[in-house]
mmCIF file with all atom_site columns, C-alpha atoms in Angstrom:
data_model
loop_
_atom_site.group_PDB
_atom_site.id
_atom_site.type_symbol
_atom_site.label_atom_id
_atom_site.label_alt_id
_atom_site.label_comp_id
_atom_site.label_asym_id
_atom_site.label_entity_id
_atom_site.label_seq_id
_atom_site.pdbx_PDB_ins_code
_atom_site.Cartn_x
_atom_site.Cartn_y
_atom_site.Cartn_z
_atom_site.occupancy
_atom_site.B_iso_or_equiv
_atom_site.pdbx_formal_charge
_atom_site.auth_seq_id
_atom_site.auth_comp_id
_atom_site.auth_asym_id
_atom_site.auth_atom_id
_atom_site.pdbx_PDB_model_num
ATOM 1   C CA . MET N 1 1   ? 126.247 40.118 -3.619  1.00 0.00 ? 185 MET N CA 1
ATOM 2   C CA . PRO N 1 2   ? 129.280 39.773 -5.901  1.00 0.00 ? 186 PRO N CA 1
ATOM 3   C CA . GLY N 1 3   ? 130.218 42.962 -7.749  1.00 0.00 ? 187 GLY N CA 1
ATOM 4   C CA . PHE N 1 4   ? 129.737 41.302 -11.121 1.00 0.00 ? 188 PHE N CA 1
ATOM 5   C CA . ILE N 1 5   ? 126.064 40.652 -10.325 1.00 0.00 ? 189 ILE N CA 1
ATOM 6   C CA . VAL N 1 6   ? 125.501 44.269 -9.318  1.00 0.00 ? 190 VAL N CA 1
ATOM 7   C CA . LYS N 1 7   ? 127.212 45.448 -12.516 1.00 0.00 ? 191 LYS N CA 1
ATOM 8   C CA . ALA N 1 8   ? 125.210 43.010 -14.643 1.00 0.00 ? 192 ALA N CA 1
ATOM 9   C CA . LYS N 1 9   ? 121.963 44.316 -13.153 1.00 0.00 ? 193 LYS N CA 1
ATOM 10  C CA . GLN N 1 10  ? 123.031 47.913 -13.771 1.00 0.00 ? 194 GLN N CA 1
ATOM 11  C CA . ASP N 1 11  ? 124.080 47.033 -17.321 1.00 0.00 ? 195 ASP N CA 1
ATOM 12  C CA . ALA N 1 12  ? 120.741 45.332 -17.943 1.00 0.00 ? 196 ALA N CA 1
ATOM 13  C CA . ALA N 1 13  ? 118.768 48.334 -16.735 1.00 0.00 ? 197 ALA N CA 1
ATOM 14  C CA . SER N 1 14  ? 120.919 50.776 -18.702 1.00 0.00 ? 198 SER N CA 1
ATOM 15  C CA . SER N 1 15  ? 120.890 48.733 -21.898 1.00 0.00 ? 199 SER N CA 1
ATOM 16  C CA . TYR N 1 16  ? 117.189 48.029 -21.675 1.00 0.00 ? 200 TYR N CA 1
ATOM 17  C CA . SER N 1 17  ? 116.141 51.612 -21.056 1.00 0.00 ? 201 SER N CA 1
ATOM 18  C CA . SER N 1 18  ? 118.020 52.847 -24.117 1.00 0.00 ? 202 SER N CA 1
ATOM 19  C CA . SER N 1 19  ? 116.980 49.917 -26.309 1.00 0.00 ? 203 SER N CA 1
ATOM 20  C CA . SER N 1 20  ? 113.317 50.114 -25.306 1.00 0.00 ? 204 SER N CA 1
ATOM 21  C CA . ILE N 1 21  ? 113.209 53.705 -26.475 1.00 0.00 ? 205 ILE N CA 1
ATOM 22  C CA . ALA N 1 22  ? 114.665 52.659 -29.814 1.00 0.00 ? 206 ALA N CA 1
ATOM 23  C CA . MET N 1 23  ? 112.231 49.744 -30.112 1.00 0.00 ? 207 MET N CA 1
ATOM 24  C CA . ASP N 1 24  ? 109.182 52.001 -29.792 1.00 0.00 ? 208 ASP N CA 1
ATOM 25  C CA . ASP N 1 25  ? 109.313 52.636 -33.535 1.00 0.00 ? 209 ASP N CA 1
ATOM 26  C CA . GLN N 1 26  ? 109.739 49.015 -34.631 1.00 0.00 ? 210 GLN N CA 1
ATOM 27  C CA . THR N 1 27  ? 107.167 47.167 -36.641 1.00 0.00 ? 211 THR N CA 1
ATOM 28  C CA . PRO N 1 28  ? 104.909 44.594 -34.982 1.00 0.00 ? 212 PRO N CA 1
ATOM 29  C CA . SER N 1 29  ? 106.789 41.748 -36.619 1.00 0.00 ? 213 SER N CA 1
ATOM 30  C CA . SER N 1 30  ? 110.005 42.675 -34.811 1.00 0.00 ? 214 SER N CA 1
ATOM 31  C CA . THR N 1 31  ? 108.549 42.726 -31.300 1.00 0.00 ? 215 THR N CA 1
ATOM 32  C CA . SER N 1 32  ? 105.772 40.921 -29.492 1.00 0.00 ? 216 SER N CA 1
ATOM 33  C CA . PRO N 1 33  ? 102.408 42.452 -28.601 1.00 0.00 ? 217 PRO N CA 1
ATOM 34  C CA . LYS N 1 34  ? 103.257 42.126 -24.908 1.00 0.00 ? 218 LYS N CA 1
ATOM 35  C CA . SER N 1 35  ? 106.478 44.124 -25.390 1.00 0.00 ? 219 SER N CA 1
ATOM 36  C CA . VAL N 1 36  ? 104.512 46.846 -27.145 1.00 0.00 ? 220 VAL N CA 1
ATOM 37  C CA . LEU N 1 37  ? 101.995 46.860 -24.296 1.00 0.00 ? 221 LEU N CA 1
ATOM 38  C CA . GLY N 1 38  ? 104.745 47.032 -21.698 1.00 0.00 ? 222 GLY N CA 1
ATOM 39  C CA . ARG N 1 39  ? 106.259 50.097 -23.339 1.00 0.00 ? 223 ARG N CA 1
ATOM 40  C CA . LEU N 1 40  ? 102.817 51.649 -23.603 1.00 0.00 ? 224 LEU N CA 1
ATOM 41  C CA . ARG N 1 41  ? 102.178 50.930 -19.916 1.00 0.00 ? 225 ARG N CA 1
ATOM 42  C CA . ARG N 1 42  ? 105.436 52.717 -19.037 1.00 0.00 ? 226 ARG N CA 1
ATOM 43  C CA . LYS N 1 43  ? 104.487 55.720 -21.174 1.00 0.00 ? 227 LYS N CA 1
ATOM 44  C CA . LEU N 1 44  ? 101.060 56.047 -19.582 1.00 0.00 ? 228 LEU N CA 1
ATOM 45  C CA . SER N 1 45  ? 102.098 55.331 -16.007 1.00 0.00 ? 229 SER N CA 1
ATOM 46  C CA . PRO N 1 46  ? 103.276 58.343 -14.013 1.00 0.00 ? 230 PRO N CA 1
ATOM 47  C CA . ARG N 1 47  ? 106.090 56.280 -12.483 1.00 0.00 ? 231 ARG N CA 1
ATOM 48  C CA . LYS N 1 48  ? 109.302 55.674 -14.422 1.00 0.00 ? 232 LYS N CA 1
ATOM 49  C CA . ARG N 1 49  ? 110.012 52.178 -13.106 1.00 0.00 ? 233 ARG N CA 1
ATOM 50  C CA . GLU N 1 50  ? 107.786 49.905 -11.122 1.00 0.00 ? 234 GLU N CA 1
ATOM 51  C CA . ASN N 1 51  ? 108.955 48.065 -8.049  1.00 0.00 ? 235 ASN N CA 1
ATOM 52  C CA . PRO N 1 52  ? 108.054 44.462 -8.890  1.00 0.00 ? 236 PRO N CA 1
ATOM 53  C CA . SER N 1 53  ? 108.187 43.362 -5.265  1.00 0.00 ? 237 SER N CA 1
ATOM 54  C CA . LEU N 1 54  ? 105.457 45.799 -4.181  1.00 0.00 ? 238 LEU N CA 1
ATOM 55  C CA . SER N 1 55  ? 106.596 45.316 -0.593  1.00 0.00 ? 239 SER N CA 1
ATOM 56  C CA . THR N 1 56  ? 104.067 47.575 1.111   1.00 0.00 ? 240 THR N CA 1
ATOM 57  C CA . ASP N 1 57  ? 100.324 47.948 0.913   1.00 0.00 ? 241 ASP N CA 1
ATOM 58  C CA . SER N 1 58  ? 100.736 51.533 -0.294  1.00 0.00 ? 242 SER N CA 1
ATOM 59  C CA . GLU N 1 59  ? 103.032 50.405 -3.129  1.00 0.00 ? 243 GLU N CA 1
ATOM 60  C CA . ALA N 1 60  ? 100.555 47.688 -4.128  1.00 0.00 ? 244 ALA N CA 1
ATOM 61  C CA . SER N 1 61  ? 97.727  50.224 -4.007  1.00 0.00 ? 245 SER N CA 1
ATOM 62  C CA . LYS N 1 62  ? 99.738  52.700 -6.119  1.00 0.00 ? 246 LYS N CA 1
ATOM 63  C CA . HIS N 1 63  ? 100.520 49.940 -8.637  1.00 0.00 ? 247 HIS N CA 1
ATOM 64  C CA . CYS N 1 64  ? 96.826  49.007 -8.869  1.00 0.00 ? 248 CYS N CA 1
ATOM 65  C CA . SER N 1 65  ? 95.905  52.685 -9.253  1.00 0.00 ? 249 SER N CA 1
ATOM 66  C CA . ASP N 1 66  ? 98.447  53.090 -12.062 1.00 0.00 ? 250 ASP N CA 1
ATOM 67  C CA . LEU N 1 67  ? 97.085  50.021 -13.838 1.00 0.00 ? 251 LEU N CA 1
ATOM 68  C CA . GLN N 1 68  ? 93.528  51.303 -13.398 1.00 0.00 ? 252 GLN N CA 1
ATOM 69  C CA . ARG N 1 69  ? 94.555  54.595 -15.028 1.00 0.00 ? 253 ARG N CA 1
ATOM 70  C CA . VAL N 1 70  ? 96.060  52.733 -17.992 1.00 0.00 ? 254 VAL N CA 1
ATOM 71  C CA . PHE N 1 71  ? 92.991  50.477 -18.200 1.00 0.00 ? 255 PHE N CA 1
ATOM 72  C CA . ASP N 1 72  ? 90.669  53.496 -18.207 1.00 0.00 ? 256 ASP N CA 1
ATOM 73  C CA . TYR N 1 73  ? 92.728  55.064 -20.999 1.00 0.00 ? 257 TYR N CA 1
ATOM 74  C CA . PHE N 1 74  ? 92.424  51.918 -23.116 1.00 0.00 ? 258 PHE N CA 1
ATOM 75  C CA . ASP N 1 75  ? 88.687  51.572 -22.385 1.00 0.00 ? 259 ASP N CA 1
ATOM 76  C CA . GLU N 1 76  ? 87.648  54.264 -24.862 1.00 0.00 ? 260 GLU N CA 1
ATOM 77  C CA . ASP N 1 77  ? 83.893  53.632 -24.633 1.00 0.00 ? 261 ASP N CA 1
ATOM 78  C CA . GLY N 1 78  ? 83.867  53.341 -20.824 1.00 0.00 ? 262 GLY N CA 1
ATOM 79  C CA . ASP N 1 79  ? 82.104  49.962 -20.715 1.00 0.00 ? 263 ASP N CA 1
ATOM 80  C CA . GLY N 1 80  ? 84.635  48.449 -18.290 1.00 0.00 ? 264 GLY N CA 1
ATOM 81  C CA . LYS N 1 81  ? 86.093  46.181 -20.987 1.00 0.00 ? 265 LYS N CA 1
ATOM 82  C CA . ILE N 1 82  ? 88.898  46.557 -23.518 1.00 0.00 ? 266 ILE N CA 1
ATOM 83  C CA . SER N 1 83  ? 88.292  45.238 -27.016 1.00 0.00 ? 267 SER N CA 1
ATOM 84  C CA . PRO N 1 84  ? 91.056  44.365 -29.479 1.00 0.00 ? 268 PRO N CA 1
ATOM 85  C CA . ALA N 1 85  ? 90.037  47.456 -31.496 1.00 0.00 ? 269 ALA N CA 1
ATOM 86  C CA . GLU N 1 86  ? 90.428  49.702 -28.430 1.00 0.00 ? 270 GLU N CA 1
ATOM 87  C CA . LEU N 1 87  ? 93.788  48.142 -27.670 1.00 0.00 ? 271 LEU N CA 1
ATOM 88  C CA . GLU N 1 88  ? 95.043  48.643 -31.230 1.00 0.00 ? 272 GLU N CA 1
ATOM 89  C CA . SER N 1 89  ? 93.713  52.213 -31.310 1.00 0.00 ? 273 SER N CA 1
ATOM 90  C CA . CYS N 1 90  ? 95.380  53.217 -28.029 1.00 0.00 ? 274 CYS N CA 1
ATOM 91  C CA . VAL N 1 91  ? 98.720  51.765 -29.045 1.00 0.00 ? 275 VAL N CA 1
ATOM 92  C CA . ARG N 1 92  ? 98.539  53.622 -32.370 1.00 0.00 ? 276 ARG N CA 1
ATOM 93  C CA . THR N 1 93  ? 97.464  56.877 -30.655 1.00 0.00 ? 277 THR N CA 1
ATOM 94  C CA . THR N 1 94  ? 100.527 56.788 -28.413 1.00 0.00 ? 278 THR N CA 1
ATOM 95  C CA . GLY N 1 95  ? 102.879 56.243 -31.352 1.00 0.00 ? 279 GLY N CA 1
ATOM 96  C CA . GLY N 1 96  ? 103.256 52.469 -31.144 1.00 0.00 ? 280 GLY N CA 1
ATOM 97  C CA . ASN N 1 97  ? 102.611 49.783 -33.722 1.00 0.00 ? 281 ASN N CA 1
ATOM 98  C CA . LEU N 1 98  ? 100.227 46.924 -33.015 1.00 0.00 ? 282 LEU N CA 1
ATOM 99  C CA . SER N 1 99  ? 98.311  45.170 -35.777 1.00 0.00 ? 283 SER N CA 1
ATOM 100 C CA . MET N 1 100 ? 94.714  44.113 -35.247 1.00 0.00 ? 284 MET N CA 1
ATOM 101 C CA . ASP N 1 101 ? 95.855  40.466 -35.368 1.00 0.00 ? 285 ASP N CA 1
ATOM 102 C CA . ASP N 1 102 ? 98.399  41.158 -32.612 1.00 0.00 ? 286 ASP N CA 1
ATOM 103 C CA . ALA N 1 103 ? 95.797  43.055 -30.564 1.00 0.00 ? 287 ALA N CA 1
ATOM 104 C CA . GLU N 1 104 ? 93.402  40.116 -30.879 1.00 0.00 ? 288 GLU N CA 1
ATOM 105 C CA . ALA N 1 105 ? 96.179  37.700 -29.871 1.00 0.00 ? 289 ALA N CA 1
ATOM 106 C CA . ALA N 1 106 ? 97.078  39.848 -26.848 1.00 0.00 ? 290 ALA N CA 1
ATOM 107 C CA . VAL N 1 107 ? 93.448  39.994 -25.713 1.00 0.00 ? 291 VAL N CA 1
ATOM 108 C CA . SER N 1 108 ? 92.950  36.281 -26.341 1.00 0.00 ? 292 SER N CA 1
ATOM 109 C CA . SER N 1 109 ? 96.037  35.389 -24.280 1.00 0.00 ? 293 SER N CA 1
ATOM 110 C CA . SER N 1 110 ? 94.513  36.905 -21.122 1.00 0.00 ? 294 SER N CA 1
ATOM 111 C CA . ASP N 1 111 ? 90.775  36.553 -21.786 1.00 0.00 ? 295 ASP N CA 1
ATOM 112 C CA . LEU N 1 112 ? 89.798  34.217 -18.941 1.00 0.00 ? 296 LEU N CA 1
ATOM 113 C CA . ASN N 1 113 ? 86.033  34.198 -19.527 1.00 0.00 ? 297 ASN N CA 1
ATOM 114 C CA . GLY N 1 114 ? 86.192  33.860 -23.327 1.00 0.00 ? 298 GLY N CA 1
ATOM 115 C CA . ASP N 1 115 ? 84.109  36.935 -24.168 1.00 0.00 ? 299 ASP N CA 1
ATOM 116 C CA . GLY N 1 116 ? 86.785  38.380 -26.487 1.00 0.00 ? 300 GLY N CA 1
ATOM 117 C CA . LEU N 1 117 ? 87.278  41.392 -24.206 1.00 0.00 ? 301 LEU N CA 1
ATOM 118 C CA . LEU N 1 118 ? 89.474  42.225 -21.226 1.00 0.00 ? 302 LEU N CA 1
ATOM 119 C CA . ASP N 1 119 ? 87.977  43.253 -17.906 1.00 0.00 ? 303 ASP N CA 1
ATOM 120 C CA . PHE N 1 120 ? 90.286  44.868 -15.341 1.00 0.00 ? 304 PHE N CA 1
ATOM 121 C CA . GLU N 1 121 ? 91.386  41.564 -13.774 1.00 0.00 ? 305 GLU N CA 1
ATOM 122 C CA . GLU N 1 122 ? 92.240  40.104 -17.180 1.00 0.00 ? 306 GLU N CA 1
ATOM 123 C CA . PHE N 1 123 ? 94.031  43.326 -18.119 1.00 0.00 ? 307 PHE N CA 1
ATOM 124 C CA . GLN N 1 124 ? 96.149  43.031 -14.955 1.00 0.00 ? 308 GLN N CA 1
ATOM 125 C CA . LYS N 1 125 ? 97.193  39.525 -16.035 1.00 0.00 ? 309 LYS N CA 1
ATOM 126 C CA . LEU N 1 126 ? 98.147  40.819 -19.485 1.00 0.00 ? 310 LEU N CA 1
ATOM 127 C CA . MET N 1 127 ? 100.251 43.603 -17.959 1.00 0.00 ? 311 MET N CA 1
ATOM 128 C CA . GLU N 1 128 ? 101.952 41.149 -15.582 1.00 0.00 ? 312 GLU N CA 1
ATOM 129 C CA . ALA N 1 129 ? 102.851 38.974 -18.574 1.00 0.00 ? 313 ALA N CA 1
ATOM 130 C CA . SER N 1 130 ? 104.253 41.999 -20.427 1.00 0.00 ? 314 SER N CA 1
ATOM 131 C CA . ARG N 1 131 ? 106.321 42.945 -17.362 1.00 0.00 ? 315 ARG N CA 1
ATOM 132 C CA . ASP N 1 132 ? 107.720 39.397 -17.168 1.00 0.00 ? 316 ASP N CA 1
ATOM 133 C CA . GLU N 1 133 ? 108.618 39.599 -20.856 1.00 0.00 ? 317 GLU N CA 1
ATOM 134 C CA . GLU N 1 134 ? 110.371 42.940 -20.272 1.00 0.00 ? 318 GLU N CA 1
ATOM 135 C CA . LYS N 1 135 ? 112.397 41.442 -17.419 1.00 0.00 ? 319 LYS N CA 1
ATOM 136 C CA . ASN N 1 136 ? 113.420 38.593 -19.700 1.00 0.00 ? 320 ASN N CA 1
ATOM 137 C CA . GLU N 1 137 ? 114.484 41.098 -22.385 1.00 0.00 ? 321 GLU N CA 1
ATOM 138 C CA . GLU N 1 138 ? 116.558 42.997 -19.804 1.00 0.00 ? 322 GLU N CA 1
ATOM 139 C CA . LEU N 1 139 ? 118.251 39.763 -18.750 1.00 0.00 ? 323 LEU N CA 1
ATOM 140 C CA . ARG N 1 140 ? 118.929 38.766 -22.375 1.00 0.00 ? 324 ARG N CA 1
ATOM 141 C CA . LEU N 1 141 ? 120.580 42.139 -23.032 1.00 0.00 ? 325 LEU N CA 1
ATOM 142 C CA . ALA N 1 142 ? 122.769 41.859 -19.938 1.00 0.00 ? 326 ALA N CA 1
ATOM 143 C CA . PHE N 1 143 ? 123.615 38.228 -20.722 1.00 0.00 ? 327 PHE N CA 1
ATOM 144 C CA . GLY N 1 144 ? 124.618 39.237 -24.243 1.00 0.00 ? 328 GLY N CA 1
ATOM 145 C CA . MET N 1 145 ? 127.084 41.750 -22.848 1.00 0.00 ? 329 MET N CA 1
ATOM 146 C CA . TYR N 1 146 ? 128.849 39.063 -20.804 1.00 0.00 ? 330 TYR N CA 1
ATOM 147 C CA . GLU N 1 147 ? 128.557 36.013 -23.061 1.00 0.00 ? 331 GLU N CA 1
ATOM 148 C CA . MET N 1 148 ? 131.344 34.734 -25.289 1.00 0.00 ? 332 MET N CA 1
ATOM 149 C CA . GLU N 1 149 ? 130.354 35.783 -28.805 1.00 0.00 ? 333 GLU N CA 1
ATOM 150 C CA . GLY N 1 150 ? 128.068 33.174 -30.314 1.00 0.00 ? 334 GLY N CA 1
ATOM 151 C CA . SER N 1 151 ? 128.679 30.596 -27.596 1.00 0.00 ? 335 SER N CA 1
ATOM 152 C CA . GLY N 1 152 ? 125.414 31.076 -25.738 1.00 0.00 ? 336 GLY N CA 1
ATOM 153 C CA . CYS N 1 153 ? 127.202 31.079 -22.389 1.00 0.00 ? 337 CYS N CA 1
ATOM 154 C CA . ILE N 1 154 ? 129.335 33.227 -20.117 1.00 0.00 ? 338 ILE N CA 1
ATOM 155 C CA . THR N 1 155 ? 132.830 31.812 -19.861 1.00 0.00 ? 339 THR N CA 1
ATOM 156 C CA . PRO N 1 156 ? 135.553 32.840 -17.405 1.00 0.00 ? 340 PRO N CA 1
ATOM 157 C CA . THR N 1 157 ? 137.309 34.586 -20.318 1.00 0.00 ? 341 THR N CA 1
ATOM 158 C CA . SER N 1 158 ? 134.219 36.523 -21.420 1.00 0.00 ? 342 SER N CA 1
ATOM 159 C CA . LEU N 1 159 ? 133.462 37.494 -17.817 1.00 0.00 ? 343 LEU N CA 1
ATOM 160 C CA . LYS N 1 160 ? 137.042 38.712 -17.336 1.00 0.00 ? 344 LYS N CA 1
ATOM 161 C CA . ARG N 1 161 ? 136.839 40.713 -20.578 1.00 0.00 ? 345 ARG N CA 1
ATOM 162 C CA . MET N 1 162 ? 133.587 42.430 -19.615 1.00 0.00 ? 346 MET N CA 1
ATOM 163 C CA . LEU N 1 163 ? 134.676 43.164 -16.060 1.00 0.00 ? 347 LEU N CA 1
ATOM 164 C CA . SER N 1 164 ? 137.882 44.710 -17.431 1.00 0.00 ? 348 SER N CA 1
ATOM 165 C CA . ARG N 1 165 ? 135.806 46.957 -19.701 1.00 0.00 ? 349 ARG N CA 1
ATOM 166 C CA . LEU N 1 166 ? 133.879 48.028 -16.607 1.00 0.00 ? 350 LEU N CA 1
ATOM 167 C CA . GLY N 1 167 ? 137.113 48.857 -14.792 1.00 0.00 ? 351 GLY N CA 1
ATOM 168 C CA . ASP N 1 168 ? 137.064 45.819 -12.486 1.00 0.00 ? 352 ASP N CA 1
ATOM 169 C CA . SER N 1 169 ? 140.125 43.735 -13.278 1.00 0.00 ? 353 SER N CA 1
ATOM 170 C CA . LYS N 1 170 ? 139.859 40.096 -12.161 1.00 0.00 ? 354 LYS N CA 1
ATOM 171 C CA . SER N 1 171 ? 142.008 37.059 -12.836 1.00 0.00 ? 355 SER N CA 1
ATOM 172 C CA . ILE N 1 172 ? 140.686 34.066 -14.748 1.00 0.00 ? 356 ILE N CA 1
ATOM 173 C CA . GLU N 1 173 ? 140.718 32.132 -11.454 1.00 0.00 ? 357 GLU N CA 1
ATOM 174 C CA . ASP N 1 174 ? 138.573 34.842 -9.810  1.00 0.00 ? 358 ASP N CA 1
ATOM 175 C CA . CYS N 1 175 ? 136.150 34.654 -12.733 1.00 0.00 ? 359 CYS N CA 1
ATOM 176 C CA . LYS N 1 176 ? 136.003 30.853 -12.501 1.00 0.00 ? 360 LYS N CA 1
ATOM 177 C CA . ALA N 1 177 ? 135.181 31.175 -8.791  1.00 0.00 ? 361 ALA N CA 1
ATOM 178 C CA . MET N 1 178 ? 132.399 33.688 -9.527  1.00 0.00 ? 362 MET N CA 1
ATOM 179 C CA . ILE N 1 179 ? 130.908 31.413 -12.173 1.00 0.00 ? 363 ILE N CA 1
ATOM 180 C CA . ARG N 1 180 ? 131.146 28.340 -9.909  1.00 0.00 ? 364 ARG N CA 1
ATOM 181 C CA . LYS N 1 181 ? 128.785 29.983 -7.401  1.00 0.00 ? 365 LYS N CA 1
ATOM 182 C CA . PHE N 1 182 ? 125.936 29.907 -9.939  1.00 0.00 ? 366 PHE N CA 1
ATOM 183 C CA . ASP N 1 183 ? 127.000 27.079 -12.260 1.00 0.00 ? 367 ASP N CA 1
ATOM 184 C CA . LEU N 1 184 ? 124.140 24.699 -11.496 1.00 0.00 ? 368 LEU N CA 1
ATOM 185 C CA . ASN N 1 185 ? 125.230 21.909 -13.847 1.00 0.00 ? 369 ASN N CA 1
ATOM 186 C CA . GLY N 1 186 ? 128.959 22.181 -13.113 1.00 0.00 ? 370 GLY N CA 1
ATOM 187 C CA . ASP N 1 187 ? 130.084 22.708 -16.718 1.00 0.00 ? 371 ASP N CA 1
ATOM 188 C CA . GLY N 1 188 ? 132.278 25.717 -15.864 1.00 0.00 ? 372 GLY N CA 1
ATOM 189 C CA . VAL N 1 189 ? 130.174 28.282 -17.745 1.00 0.00 ? 373 VAL N CA 1
ATOM 190 C CA . LEU N 1 190 ? 126.892 30.120 -17.158 1.00 0.00 ? 374 LEU N CA 1
ATOM 191 C CA . SER N 1 191 ? 123.975 29.403 -19.458 1.00 0.00 ? 375 SER N CA 1
ATOM 192 C CA . PHE N 1 192 ? 121.194 31.958 -19.823 1.00 0.00 ? 376 PHE N CA 1
ATOM 193 C CA . GLU N 1 193 ? 119.067 29.946 -17.374 1.00 0.00 ? 377 GLU N CA 1
ATOM 194 C CA . GLU N 1 194 ? 121.841 29.977 -14.760 1.00 0.00 ? 378 GLU N CA 1
ATOM 195 C CA . PHE N 1 195 ? 122.422 33.687 -15.368 1.00 0.00 ? 379 PHE N CA 1
ATOM 196 C CA . SER N 1 196 ? 118.676 34.340 -14.930 1.00 0.00 ? 380 SER N CA 1
ATOM 197 C CA . TYR N 1 197 ? 118.675 32.401 -11.659 1.00 0.00 ? 381 TYR N CA 1
ATOM 198 C CA . MET N 1 198 ? 121.661 34.418 -10.451 1.00 0.00 ? 382 MET N CA 1
ATOM 199 C CA . MET N 1 199 ? 119.989 37.726 -11.304 1.00 0.00 ? 383 MET N CA 1
ATOM 200 C CA . ARG N 1 200 ? 116.713 37.062 -9.478  1.00 0.00 ? 384 ARG N CA 1
#
């Protein structure tokens, strides 16, 4: 794996962990309900970071157990379902901000049977969606560190600049070669989509 990819992944994790702490106090209008839920899931889960690949049965079981613990915390009345009011209340109790409208939207987005509540399976789907959103935020932060200001893409010059800041001096030709490996449309730069593909 090219060094620039490893550094980008480290930068994404570092930037995201510090920015997600800062975002905990933002208003609902500045972040989505799923982002709020993802941060809440991290606060309530005993593990710091989840392994998204869940490569072993024990890891998958631990992940399910962690989600069950979070679900049980949200399910204040113990009926096996989470209502929008319970969701909003739990987020508020843990110091987050989630309006009732946002709580209703979050529940509605994963409510497969249309009863206006989340059972455990539906809750798992909501948490998976929030994790995907978090990954996308991490990638956006990392991409922003490497992109040419305002251009919406990583150019050989912007890649060279960022690598130099990280103590890894490369020539423009080296940077062009790195970009070529993941430049799917051959335009000589990396779009966010190409960067996302590279990082997965």
